[in-house]
mmCIF file with all atom_site columns, C-alpha atoms and ligand atoms in Angstrom:
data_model
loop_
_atom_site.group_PDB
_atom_site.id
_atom_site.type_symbol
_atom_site.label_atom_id
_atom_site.label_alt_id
_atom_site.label_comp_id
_atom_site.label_asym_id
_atom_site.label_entity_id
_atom_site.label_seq_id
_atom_site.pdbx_PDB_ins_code
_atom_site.Cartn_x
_atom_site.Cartn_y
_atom_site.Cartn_z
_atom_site.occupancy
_atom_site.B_iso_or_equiv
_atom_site.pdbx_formal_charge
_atom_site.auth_seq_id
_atom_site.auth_comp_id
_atom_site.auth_asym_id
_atom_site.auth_atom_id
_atom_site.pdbx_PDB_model_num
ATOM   1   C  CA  . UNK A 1 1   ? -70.287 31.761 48.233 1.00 76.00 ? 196 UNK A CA  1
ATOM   2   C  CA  . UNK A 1 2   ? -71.959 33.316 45.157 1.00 93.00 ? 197 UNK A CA  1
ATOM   3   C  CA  . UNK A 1 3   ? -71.653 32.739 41.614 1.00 96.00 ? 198 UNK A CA  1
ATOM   4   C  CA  . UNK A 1 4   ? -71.622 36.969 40.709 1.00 98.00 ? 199 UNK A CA  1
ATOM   5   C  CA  . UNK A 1 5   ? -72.818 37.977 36.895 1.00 97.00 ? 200 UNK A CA  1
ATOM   6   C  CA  . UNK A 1 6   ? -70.011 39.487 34.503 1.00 98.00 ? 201 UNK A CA  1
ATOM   7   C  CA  . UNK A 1 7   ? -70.368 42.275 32.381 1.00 98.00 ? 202 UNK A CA  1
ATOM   8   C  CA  . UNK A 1 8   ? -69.434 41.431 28.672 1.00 97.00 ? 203 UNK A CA  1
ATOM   9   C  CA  . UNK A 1 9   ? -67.639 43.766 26.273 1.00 97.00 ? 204 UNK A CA  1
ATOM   10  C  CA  . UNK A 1 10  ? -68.819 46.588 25.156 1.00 96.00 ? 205 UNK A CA  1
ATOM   11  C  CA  . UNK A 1 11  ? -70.101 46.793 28.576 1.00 97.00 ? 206 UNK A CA  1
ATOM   12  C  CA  . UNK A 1 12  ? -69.305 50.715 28.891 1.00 98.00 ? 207 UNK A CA  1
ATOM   13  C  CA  . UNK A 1 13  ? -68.939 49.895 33.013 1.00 98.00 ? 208 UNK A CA  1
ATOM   14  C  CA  . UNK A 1 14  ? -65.643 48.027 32.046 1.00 98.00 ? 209 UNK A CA  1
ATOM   15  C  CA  . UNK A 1 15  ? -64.078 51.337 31.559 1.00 98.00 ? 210 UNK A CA  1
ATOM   16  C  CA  . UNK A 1 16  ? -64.012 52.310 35.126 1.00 98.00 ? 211 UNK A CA  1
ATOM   17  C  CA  . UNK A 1 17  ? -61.185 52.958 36.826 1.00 98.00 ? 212 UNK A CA  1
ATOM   18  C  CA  . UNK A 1 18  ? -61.058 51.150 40.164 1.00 98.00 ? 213 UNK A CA  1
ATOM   19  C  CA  . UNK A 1 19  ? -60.374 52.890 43.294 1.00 98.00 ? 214 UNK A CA  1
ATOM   20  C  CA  . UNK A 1 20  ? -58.458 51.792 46.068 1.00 98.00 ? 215 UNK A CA  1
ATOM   21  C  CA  . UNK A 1 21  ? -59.966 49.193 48.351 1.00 98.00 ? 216 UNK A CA  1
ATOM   22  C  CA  . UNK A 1 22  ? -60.095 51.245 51.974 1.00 97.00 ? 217 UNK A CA  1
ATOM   23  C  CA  . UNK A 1 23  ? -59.842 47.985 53.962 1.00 97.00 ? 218 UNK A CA  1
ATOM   24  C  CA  . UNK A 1 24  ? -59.643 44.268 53.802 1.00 98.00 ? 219 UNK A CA  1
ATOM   25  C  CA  . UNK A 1 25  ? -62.829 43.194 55.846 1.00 97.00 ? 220 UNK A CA  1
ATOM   26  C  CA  . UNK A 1 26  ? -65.417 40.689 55.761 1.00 97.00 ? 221 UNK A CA  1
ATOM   27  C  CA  . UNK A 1 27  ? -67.012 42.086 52.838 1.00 98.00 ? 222 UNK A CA  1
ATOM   28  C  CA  . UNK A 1 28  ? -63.722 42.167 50.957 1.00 98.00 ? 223 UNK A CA  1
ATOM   29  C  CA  . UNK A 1 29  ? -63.214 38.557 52.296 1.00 97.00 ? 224 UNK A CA  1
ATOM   30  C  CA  . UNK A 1 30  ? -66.838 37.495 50.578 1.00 98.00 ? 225 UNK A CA  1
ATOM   31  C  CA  . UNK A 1 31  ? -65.766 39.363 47.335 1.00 98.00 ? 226 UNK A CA  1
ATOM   32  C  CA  . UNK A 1 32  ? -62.827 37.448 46.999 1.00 98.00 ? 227 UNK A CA  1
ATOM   33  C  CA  . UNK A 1 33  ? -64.647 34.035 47.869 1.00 98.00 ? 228 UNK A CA  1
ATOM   34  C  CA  . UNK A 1 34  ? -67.105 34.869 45.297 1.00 98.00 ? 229 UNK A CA  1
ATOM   35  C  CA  . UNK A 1 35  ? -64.934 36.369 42.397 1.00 98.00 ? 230 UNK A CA  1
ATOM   36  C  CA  . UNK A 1 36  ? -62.898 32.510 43.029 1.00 98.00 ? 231 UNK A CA  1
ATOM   37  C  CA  . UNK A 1 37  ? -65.871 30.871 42.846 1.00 98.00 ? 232 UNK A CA  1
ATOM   38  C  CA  . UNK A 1 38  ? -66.651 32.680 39.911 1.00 98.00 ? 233 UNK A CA  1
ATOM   39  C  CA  . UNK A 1 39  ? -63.694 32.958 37.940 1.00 98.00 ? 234 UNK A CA  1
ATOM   40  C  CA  . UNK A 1 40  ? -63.154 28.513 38.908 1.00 97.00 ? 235 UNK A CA  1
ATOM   41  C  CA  . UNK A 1 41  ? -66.521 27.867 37.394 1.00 97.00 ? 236 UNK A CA  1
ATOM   42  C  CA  . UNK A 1 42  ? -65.827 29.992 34.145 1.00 97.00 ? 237 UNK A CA  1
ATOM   43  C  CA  . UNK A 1 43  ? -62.392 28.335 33.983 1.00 96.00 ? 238 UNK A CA  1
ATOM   44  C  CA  . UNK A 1 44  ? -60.887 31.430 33.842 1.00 97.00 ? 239 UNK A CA  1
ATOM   45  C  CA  . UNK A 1 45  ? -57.118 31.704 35.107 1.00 97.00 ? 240 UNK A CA  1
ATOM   46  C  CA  . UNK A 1 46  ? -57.630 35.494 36.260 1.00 98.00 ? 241 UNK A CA  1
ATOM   47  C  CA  . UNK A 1 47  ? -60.859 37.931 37.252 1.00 98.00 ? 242 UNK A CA  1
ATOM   48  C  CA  . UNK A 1 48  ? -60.848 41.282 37.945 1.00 98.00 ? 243 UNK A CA  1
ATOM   49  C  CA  . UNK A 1 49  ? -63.481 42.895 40.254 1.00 98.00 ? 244 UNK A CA  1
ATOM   50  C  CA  . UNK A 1 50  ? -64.048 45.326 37.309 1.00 98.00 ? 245 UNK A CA  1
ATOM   51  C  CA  . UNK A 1 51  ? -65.828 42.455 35.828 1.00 98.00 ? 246 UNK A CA  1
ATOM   52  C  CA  . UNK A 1 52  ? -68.261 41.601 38.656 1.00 98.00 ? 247 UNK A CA  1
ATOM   53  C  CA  . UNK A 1 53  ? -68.727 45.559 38.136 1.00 98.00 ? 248 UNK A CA  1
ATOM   54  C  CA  . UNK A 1 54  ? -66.971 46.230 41.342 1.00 98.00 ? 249 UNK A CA  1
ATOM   55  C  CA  . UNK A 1 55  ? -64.485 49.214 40.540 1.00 98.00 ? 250 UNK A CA  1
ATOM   56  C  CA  . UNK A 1 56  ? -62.047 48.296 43.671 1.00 98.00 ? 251 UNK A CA  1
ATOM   57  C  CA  . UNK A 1 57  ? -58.923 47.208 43.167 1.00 98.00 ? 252 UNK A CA  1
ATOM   58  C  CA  . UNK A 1 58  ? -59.211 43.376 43.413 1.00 98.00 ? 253 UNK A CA  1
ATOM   59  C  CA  . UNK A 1 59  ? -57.780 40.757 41.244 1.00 98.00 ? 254 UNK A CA  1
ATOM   60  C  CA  . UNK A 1 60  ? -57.819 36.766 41.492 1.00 98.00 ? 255 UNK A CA  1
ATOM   61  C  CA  . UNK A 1 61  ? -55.642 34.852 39.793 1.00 98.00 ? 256 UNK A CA  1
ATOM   62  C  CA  . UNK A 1 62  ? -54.845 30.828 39.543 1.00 98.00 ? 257 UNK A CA  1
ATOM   63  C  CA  . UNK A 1 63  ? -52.880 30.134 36.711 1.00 97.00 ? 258 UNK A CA  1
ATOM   64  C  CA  . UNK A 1 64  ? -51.947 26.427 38.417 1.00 97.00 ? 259 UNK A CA  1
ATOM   65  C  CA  . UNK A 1 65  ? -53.030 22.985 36.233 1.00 95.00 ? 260 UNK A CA  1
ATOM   66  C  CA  . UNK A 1 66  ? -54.738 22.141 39.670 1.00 96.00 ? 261 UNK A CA  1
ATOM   67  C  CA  . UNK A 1 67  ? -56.548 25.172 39.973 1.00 95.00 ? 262 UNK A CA  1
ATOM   68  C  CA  . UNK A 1 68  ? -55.665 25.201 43.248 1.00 96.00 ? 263 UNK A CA  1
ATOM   69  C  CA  . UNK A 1 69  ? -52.935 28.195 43.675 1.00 97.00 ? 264 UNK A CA  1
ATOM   70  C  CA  . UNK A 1 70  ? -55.390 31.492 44.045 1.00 97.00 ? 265 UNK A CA  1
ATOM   71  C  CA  . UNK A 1 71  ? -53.115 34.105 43.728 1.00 97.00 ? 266 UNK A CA  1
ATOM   72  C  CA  . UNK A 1 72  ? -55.073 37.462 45.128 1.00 98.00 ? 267 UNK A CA  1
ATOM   73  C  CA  . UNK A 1 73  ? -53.866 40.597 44.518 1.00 98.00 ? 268 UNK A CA  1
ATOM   74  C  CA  . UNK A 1 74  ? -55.453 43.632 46.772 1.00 98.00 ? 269 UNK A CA  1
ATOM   75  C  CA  . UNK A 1 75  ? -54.321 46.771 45.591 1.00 98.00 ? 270 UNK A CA  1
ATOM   76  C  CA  . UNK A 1 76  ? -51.830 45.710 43.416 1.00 98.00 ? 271 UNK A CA  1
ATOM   77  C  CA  . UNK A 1 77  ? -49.283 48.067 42.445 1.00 98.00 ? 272 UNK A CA  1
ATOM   78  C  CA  . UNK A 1 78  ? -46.260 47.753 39.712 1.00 97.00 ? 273 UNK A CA  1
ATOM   79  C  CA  . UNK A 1 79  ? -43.063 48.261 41.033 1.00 98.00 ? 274 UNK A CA  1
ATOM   80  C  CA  . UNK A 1 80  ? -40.324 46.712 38.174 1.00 98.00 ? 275 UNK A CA  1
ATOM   81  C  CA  . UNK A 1 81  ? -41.032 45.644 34.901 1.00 98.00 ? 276 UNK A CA  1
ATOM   82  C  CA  . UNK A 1 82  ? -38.435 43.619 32.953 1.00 98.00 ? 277 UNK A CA  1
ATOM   83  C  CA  . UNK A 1 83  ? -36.947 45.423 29.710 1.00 98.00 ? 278 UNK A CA  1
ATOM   84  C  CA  . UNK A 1 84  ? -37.911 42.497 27.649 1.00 98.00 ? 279 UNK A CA  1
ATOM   85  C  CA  . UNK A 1 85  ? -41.673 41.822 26.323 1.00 98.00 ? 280 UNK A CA  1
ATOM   86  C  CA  . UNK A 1 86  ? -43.353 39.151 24.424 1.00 97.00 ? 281 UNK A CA  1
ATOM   87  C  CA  . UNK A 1 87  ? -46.354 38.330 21.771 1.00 97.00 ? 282 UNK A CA  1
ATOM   88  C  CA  . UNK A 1 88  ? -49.398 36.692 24.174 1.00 94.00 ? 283 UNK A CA  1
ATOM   89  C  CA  . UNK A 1 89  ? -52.223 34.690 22.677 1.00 96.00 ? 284 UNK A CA  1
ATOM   90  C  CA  . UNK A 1 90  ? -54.811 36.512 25.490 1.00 97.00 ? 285 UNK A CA  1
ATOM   91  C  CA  . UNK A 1 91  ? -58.263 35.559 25.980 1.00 97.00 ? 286 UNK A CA  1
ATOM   92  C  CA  . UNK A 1 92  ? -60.870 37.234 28.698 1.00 98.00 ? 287 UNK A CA  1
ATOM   93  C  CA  . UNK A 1 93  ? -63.961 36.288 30.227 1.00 98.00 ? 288 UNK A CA  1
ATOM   94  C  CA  . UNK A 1 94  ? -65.598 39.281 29.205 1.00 98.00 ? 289 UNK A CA  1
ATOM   95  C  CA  . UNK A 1 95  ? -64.836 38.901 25.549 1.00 97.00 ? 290 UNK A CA  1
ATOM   96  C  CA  . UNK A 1 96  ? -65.935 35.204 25.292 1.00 96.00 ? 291 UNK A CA  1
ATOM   97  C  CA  . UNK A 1 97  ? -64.222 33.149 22.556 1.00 95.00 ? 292 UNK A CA  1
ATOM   98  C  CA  . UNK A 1 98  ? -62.097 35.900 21.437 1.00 96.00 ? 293 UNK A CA  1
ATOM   99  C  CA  . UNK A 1 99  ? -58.552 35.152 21.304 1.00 97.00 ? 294 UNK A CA  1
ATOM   100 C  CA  . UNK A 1 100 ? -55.733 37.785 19.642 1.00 97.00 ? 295 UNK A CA  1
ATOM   101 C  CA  . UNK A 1 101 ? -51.629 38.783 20.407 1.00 97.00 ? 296 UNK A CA  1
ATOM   102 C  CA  . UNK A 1 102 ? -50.731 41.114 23.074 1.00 98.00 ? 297 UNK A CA  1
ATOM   103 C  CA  . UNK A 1 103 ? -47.622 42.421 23.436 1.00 98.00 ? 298 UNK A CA  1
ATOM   104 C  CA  . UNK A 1 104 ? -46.156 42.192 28.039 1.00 98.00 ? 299 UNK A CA  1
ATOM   105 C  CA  . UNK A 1 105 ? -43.589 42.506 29.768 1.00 98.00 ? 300 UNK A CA  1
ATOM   106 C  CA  . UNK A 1 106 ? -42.125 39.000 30.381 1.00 98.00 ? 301 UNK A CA  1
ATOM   107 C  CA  . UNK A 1 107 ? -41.362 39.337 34.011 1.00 98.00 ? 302 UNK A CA  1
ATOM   108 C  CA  . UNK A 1 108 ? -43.218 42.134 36.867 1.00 98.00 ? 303 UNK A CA  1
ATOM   109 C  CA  . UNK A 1 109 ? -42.780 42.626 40.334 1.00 98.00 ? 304 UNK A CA  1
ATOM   110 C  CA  . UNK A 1 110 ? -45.882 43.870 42.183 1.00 98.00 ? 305 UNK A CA  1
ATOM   111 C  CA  . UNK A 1 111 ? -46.707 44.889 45.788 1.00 98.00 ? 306 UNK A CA  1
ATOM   112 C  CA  . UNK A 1 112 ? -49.728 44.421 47.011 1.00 98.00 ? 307 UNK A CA  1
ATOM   113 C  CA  . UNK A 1 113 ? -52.399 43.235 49.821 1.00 98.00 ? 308 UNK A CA  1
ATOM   114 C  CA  . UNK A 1 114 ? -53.006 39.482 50.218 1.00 97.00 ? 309 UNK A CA  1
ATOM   115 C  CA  . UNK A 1 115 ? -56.715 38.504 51.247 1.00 95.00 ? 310 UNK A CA  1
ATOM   116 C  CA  . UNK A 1 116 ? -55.732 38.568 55.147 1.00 95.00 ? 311 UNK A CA  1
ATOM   117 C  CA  . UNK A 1 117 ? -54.368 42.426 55.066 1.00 96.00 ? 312 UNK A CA  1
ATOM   118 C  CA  . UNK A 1 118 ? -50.876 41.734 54.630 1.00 97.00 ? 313 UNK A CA  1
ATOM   119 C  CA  . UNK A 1 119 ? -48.470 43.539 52.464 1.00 97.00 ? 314 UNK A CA  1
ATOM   120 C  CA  . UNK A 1 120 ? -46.525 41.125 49.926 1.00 97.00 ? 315 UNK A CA  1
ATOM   121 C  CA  . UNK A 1 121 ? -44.319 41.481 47.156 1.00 98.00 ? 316 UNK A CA  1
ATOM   122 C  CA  . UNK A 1 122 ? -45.074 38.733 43.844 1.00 98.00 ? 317 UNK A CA  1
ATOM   123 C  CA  . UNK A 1 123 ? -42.221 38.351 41.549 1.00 98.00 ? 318 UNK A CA  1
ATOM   124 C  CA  . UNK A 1 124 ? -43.870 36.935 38.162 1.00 98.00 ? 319 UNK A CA  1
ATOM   125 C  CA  . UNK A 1 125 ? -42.857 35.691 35.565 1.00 97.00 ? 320 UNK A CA  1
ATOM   126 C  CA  . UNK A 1 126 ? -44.070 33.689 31.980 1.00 96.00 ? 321 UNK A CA  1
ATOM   127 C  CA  . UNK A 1 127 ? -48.408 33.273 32.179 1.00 97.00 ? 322 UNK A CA  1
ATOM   128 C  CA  . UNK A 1 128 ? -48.564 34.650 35.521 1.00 98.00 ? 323 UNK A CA  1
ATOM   129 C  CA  . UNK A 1 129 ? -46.903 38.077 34.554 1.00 98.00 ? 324 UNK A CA  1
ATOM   130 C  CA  . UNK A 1 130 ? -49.351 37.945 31.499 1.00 98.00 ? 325 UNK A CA  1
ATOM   131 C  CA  . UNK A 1 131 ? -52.221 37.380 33.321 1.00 98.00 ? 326 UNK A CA  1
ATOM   132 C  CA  . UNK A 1 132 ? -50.903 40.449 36.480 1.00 98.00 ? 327 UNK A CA  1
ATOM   133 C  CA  . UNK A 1 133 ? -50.534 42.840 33.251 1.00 98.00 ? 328 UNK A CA  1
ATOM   134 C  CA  . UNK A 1 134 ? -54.179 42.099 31.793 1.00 98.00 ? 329 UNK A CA  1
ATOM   135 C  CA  . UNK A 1 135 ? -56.027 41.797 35.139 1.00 98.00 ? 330 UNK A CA  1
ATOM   136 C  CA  . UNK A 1 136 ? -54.428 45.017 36.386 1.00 98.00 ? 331 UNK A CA  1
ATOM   137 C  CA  . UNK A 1 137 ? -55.783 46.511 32.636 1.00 98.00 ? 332 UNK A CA  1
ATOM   138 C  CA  . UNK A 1 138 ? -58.773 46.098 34.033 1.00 98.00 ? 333 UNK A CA  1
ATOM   139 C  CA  . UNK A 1 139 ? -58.813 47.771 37.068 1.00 98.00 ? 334 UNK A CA  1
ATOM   140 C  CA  . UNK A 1 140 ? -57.959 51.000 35.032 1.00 98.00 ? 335 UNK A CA  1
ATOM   141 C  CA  . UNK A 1 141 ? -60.477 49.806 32.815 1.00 98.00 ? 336 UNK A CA  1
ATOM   142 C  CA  . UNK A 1 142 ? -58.741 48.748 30.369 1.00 98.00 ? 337 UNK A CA  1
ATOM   143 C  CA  . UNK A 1 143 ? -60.072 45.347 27.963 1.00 98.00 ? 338 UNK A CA  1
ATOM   144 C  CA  . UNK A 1 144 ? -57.138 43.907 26.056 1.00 98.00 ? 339 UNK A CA  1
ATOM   145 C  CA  . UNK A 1 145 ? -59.009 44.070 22.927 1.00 97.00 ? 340 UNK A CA  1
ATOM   146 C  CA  . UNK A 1 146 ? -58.074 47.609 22.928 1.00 97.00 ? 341 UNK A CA  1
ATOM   147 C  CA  . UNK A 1 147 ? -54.173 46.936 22.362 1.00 97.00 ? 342 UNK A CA  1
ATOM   148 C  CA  . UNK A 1 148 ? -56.145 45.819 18.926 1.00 97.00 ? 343 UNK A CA  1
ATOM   149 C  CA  . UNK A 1 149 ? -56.492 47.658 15.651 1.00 97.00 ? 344 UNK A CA  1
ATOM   150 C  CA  . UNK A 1 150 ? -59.498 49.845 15.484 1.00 97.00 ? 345 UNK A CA  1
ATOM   151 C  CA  . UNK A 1 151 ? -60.872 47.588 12.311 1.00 97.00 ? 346 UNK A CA  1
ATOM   152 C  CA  . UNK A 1 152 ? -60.096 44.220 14.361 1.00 96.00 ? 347 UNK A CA  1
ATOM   153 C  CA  . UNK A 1 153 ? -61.667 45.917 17.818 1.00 96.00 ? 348 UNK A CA  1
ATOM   154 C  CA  . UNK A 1 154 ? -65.180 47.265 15.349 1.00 97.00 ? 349 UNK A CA  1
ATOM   155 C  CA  . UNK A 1 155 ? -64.981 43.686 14.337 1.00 97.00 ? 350 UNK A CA  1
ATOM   156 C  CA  . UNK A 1 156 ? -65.301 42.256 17.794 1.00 97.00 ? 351 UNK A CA  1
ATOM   157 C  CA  . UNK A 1 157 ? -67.090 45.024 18.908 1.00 97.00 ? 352 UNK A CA  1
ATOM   158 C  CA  . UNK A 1 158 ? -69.867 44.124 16.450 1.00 97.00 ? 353 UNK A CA  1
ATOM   159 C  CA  . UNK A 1 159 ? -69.647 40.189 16.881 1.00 96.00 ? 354 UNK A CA  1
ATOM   160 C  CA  . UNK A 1 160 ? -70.331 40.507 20.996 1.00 96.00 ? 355 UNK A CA  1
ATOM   161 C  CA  . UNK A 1 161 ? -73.345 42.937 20.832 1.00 96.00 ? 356 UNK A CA  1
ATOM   162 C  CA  . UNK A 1 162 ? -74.420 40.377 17.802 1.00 95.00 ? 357 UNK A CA  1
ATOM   163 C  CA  . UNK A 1 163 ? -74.320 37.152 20.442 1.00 93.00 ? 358 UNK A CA  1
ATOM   164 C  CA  . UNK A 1 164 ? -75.279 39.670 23.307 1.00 93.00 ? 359 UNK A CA  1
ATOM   165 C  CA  . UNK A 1 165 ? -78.895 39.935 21.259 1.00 94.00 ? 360 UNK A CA  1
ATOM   166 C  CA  . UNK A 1 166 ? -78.896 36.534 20.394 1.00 92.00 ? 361 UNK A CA  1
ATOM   167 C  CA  . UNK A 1 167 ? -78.532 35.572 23.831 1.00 88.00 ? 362 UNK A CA  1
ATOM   168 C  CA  . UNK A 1 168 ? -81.044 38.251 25.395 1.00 85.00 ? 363 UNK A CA  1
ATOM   169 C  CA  . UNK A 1 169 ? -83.857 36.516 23.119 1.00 80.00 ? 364 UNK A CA  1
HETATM 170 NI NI1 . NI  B 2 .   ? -59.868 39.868 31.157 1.00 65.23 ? 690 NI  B NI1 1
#
């Protein structure tokens, strides 16, 4: 296993939309070992292979206290969204220490492909239907900051290329 680099916001590569992962082989099986690994030793609840600047669609999730409920999500696709939606404190590895309200859906049901091939239906609902809805953003390369304003996404925008220099000297 691999600790794999993220790209940060206003990474422009974290506007790619993902395309569909063709089949769930060893090197999808590494991926998802890494992207764990990863996404564990950021303490991160959710990483999206966007972020590791793989535009498949690929998402890991562990919203558990133990850390020890992956959730992975191959191909994930939305099939019901509840009628009722909710004000989210949302954070994101690629915007480090940024935290602002976005509005979700309190409860999805997605369809997807587990890590061993097989299809599988997740009913979610409270932090793990949060995190579904901002990890699947990403794969259409979508950041959350975007649900922003345009002065409070300039004034992120500016902060992160600020620590981005700080950081590169
Ligand atoms: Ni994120």
């Amino acid at each position: 296993m691999a600790l794999l680099p993220l790209l940060f916001f206003p990474d422009p590569r974290l506007h790619t939309v993902a395309k569909p992962v063709l089949a769930v082989d060893q090197r999808i099986h590494t991926l998802v070992a890494d992207m764990l690994e990863t996404m564990y030793e950021a303490k991160g609840i959710g990483l999206a292979a966007t972020q590791v600047d793989v535009h498949e669609r690929l998402i890991v999730i562990d919203v558990s206290e133990q850390r020890d409920q992956a959730v992975v999500l191959i191909n994930p696709n939305l099939v019901w969204t509840s009628s009722t939606t909710h004000l989210n404190e949302e954070g994101c590895l690629s915007v480090p220490g940024i935290y602002d309200g976005v509005e979700r859906f309190d409860a999805v049901t997605v369809s997807a492909l587990d890590d061993t091939g097989q299809s599988r239906v997740v009913q979610a609902e409270g932090l793990l239907a949060v995190c579904i809805q901002h990890e699947m953003d990403h794969l259409m390369g979508k950041v959350f900051v975007e649900y922003l304003s345009p002065l409070k996404r300039n004034r992120i925008k500016k902060k992160m290329l600020k620590a981005q220099r700080e950081d590169a000297r």
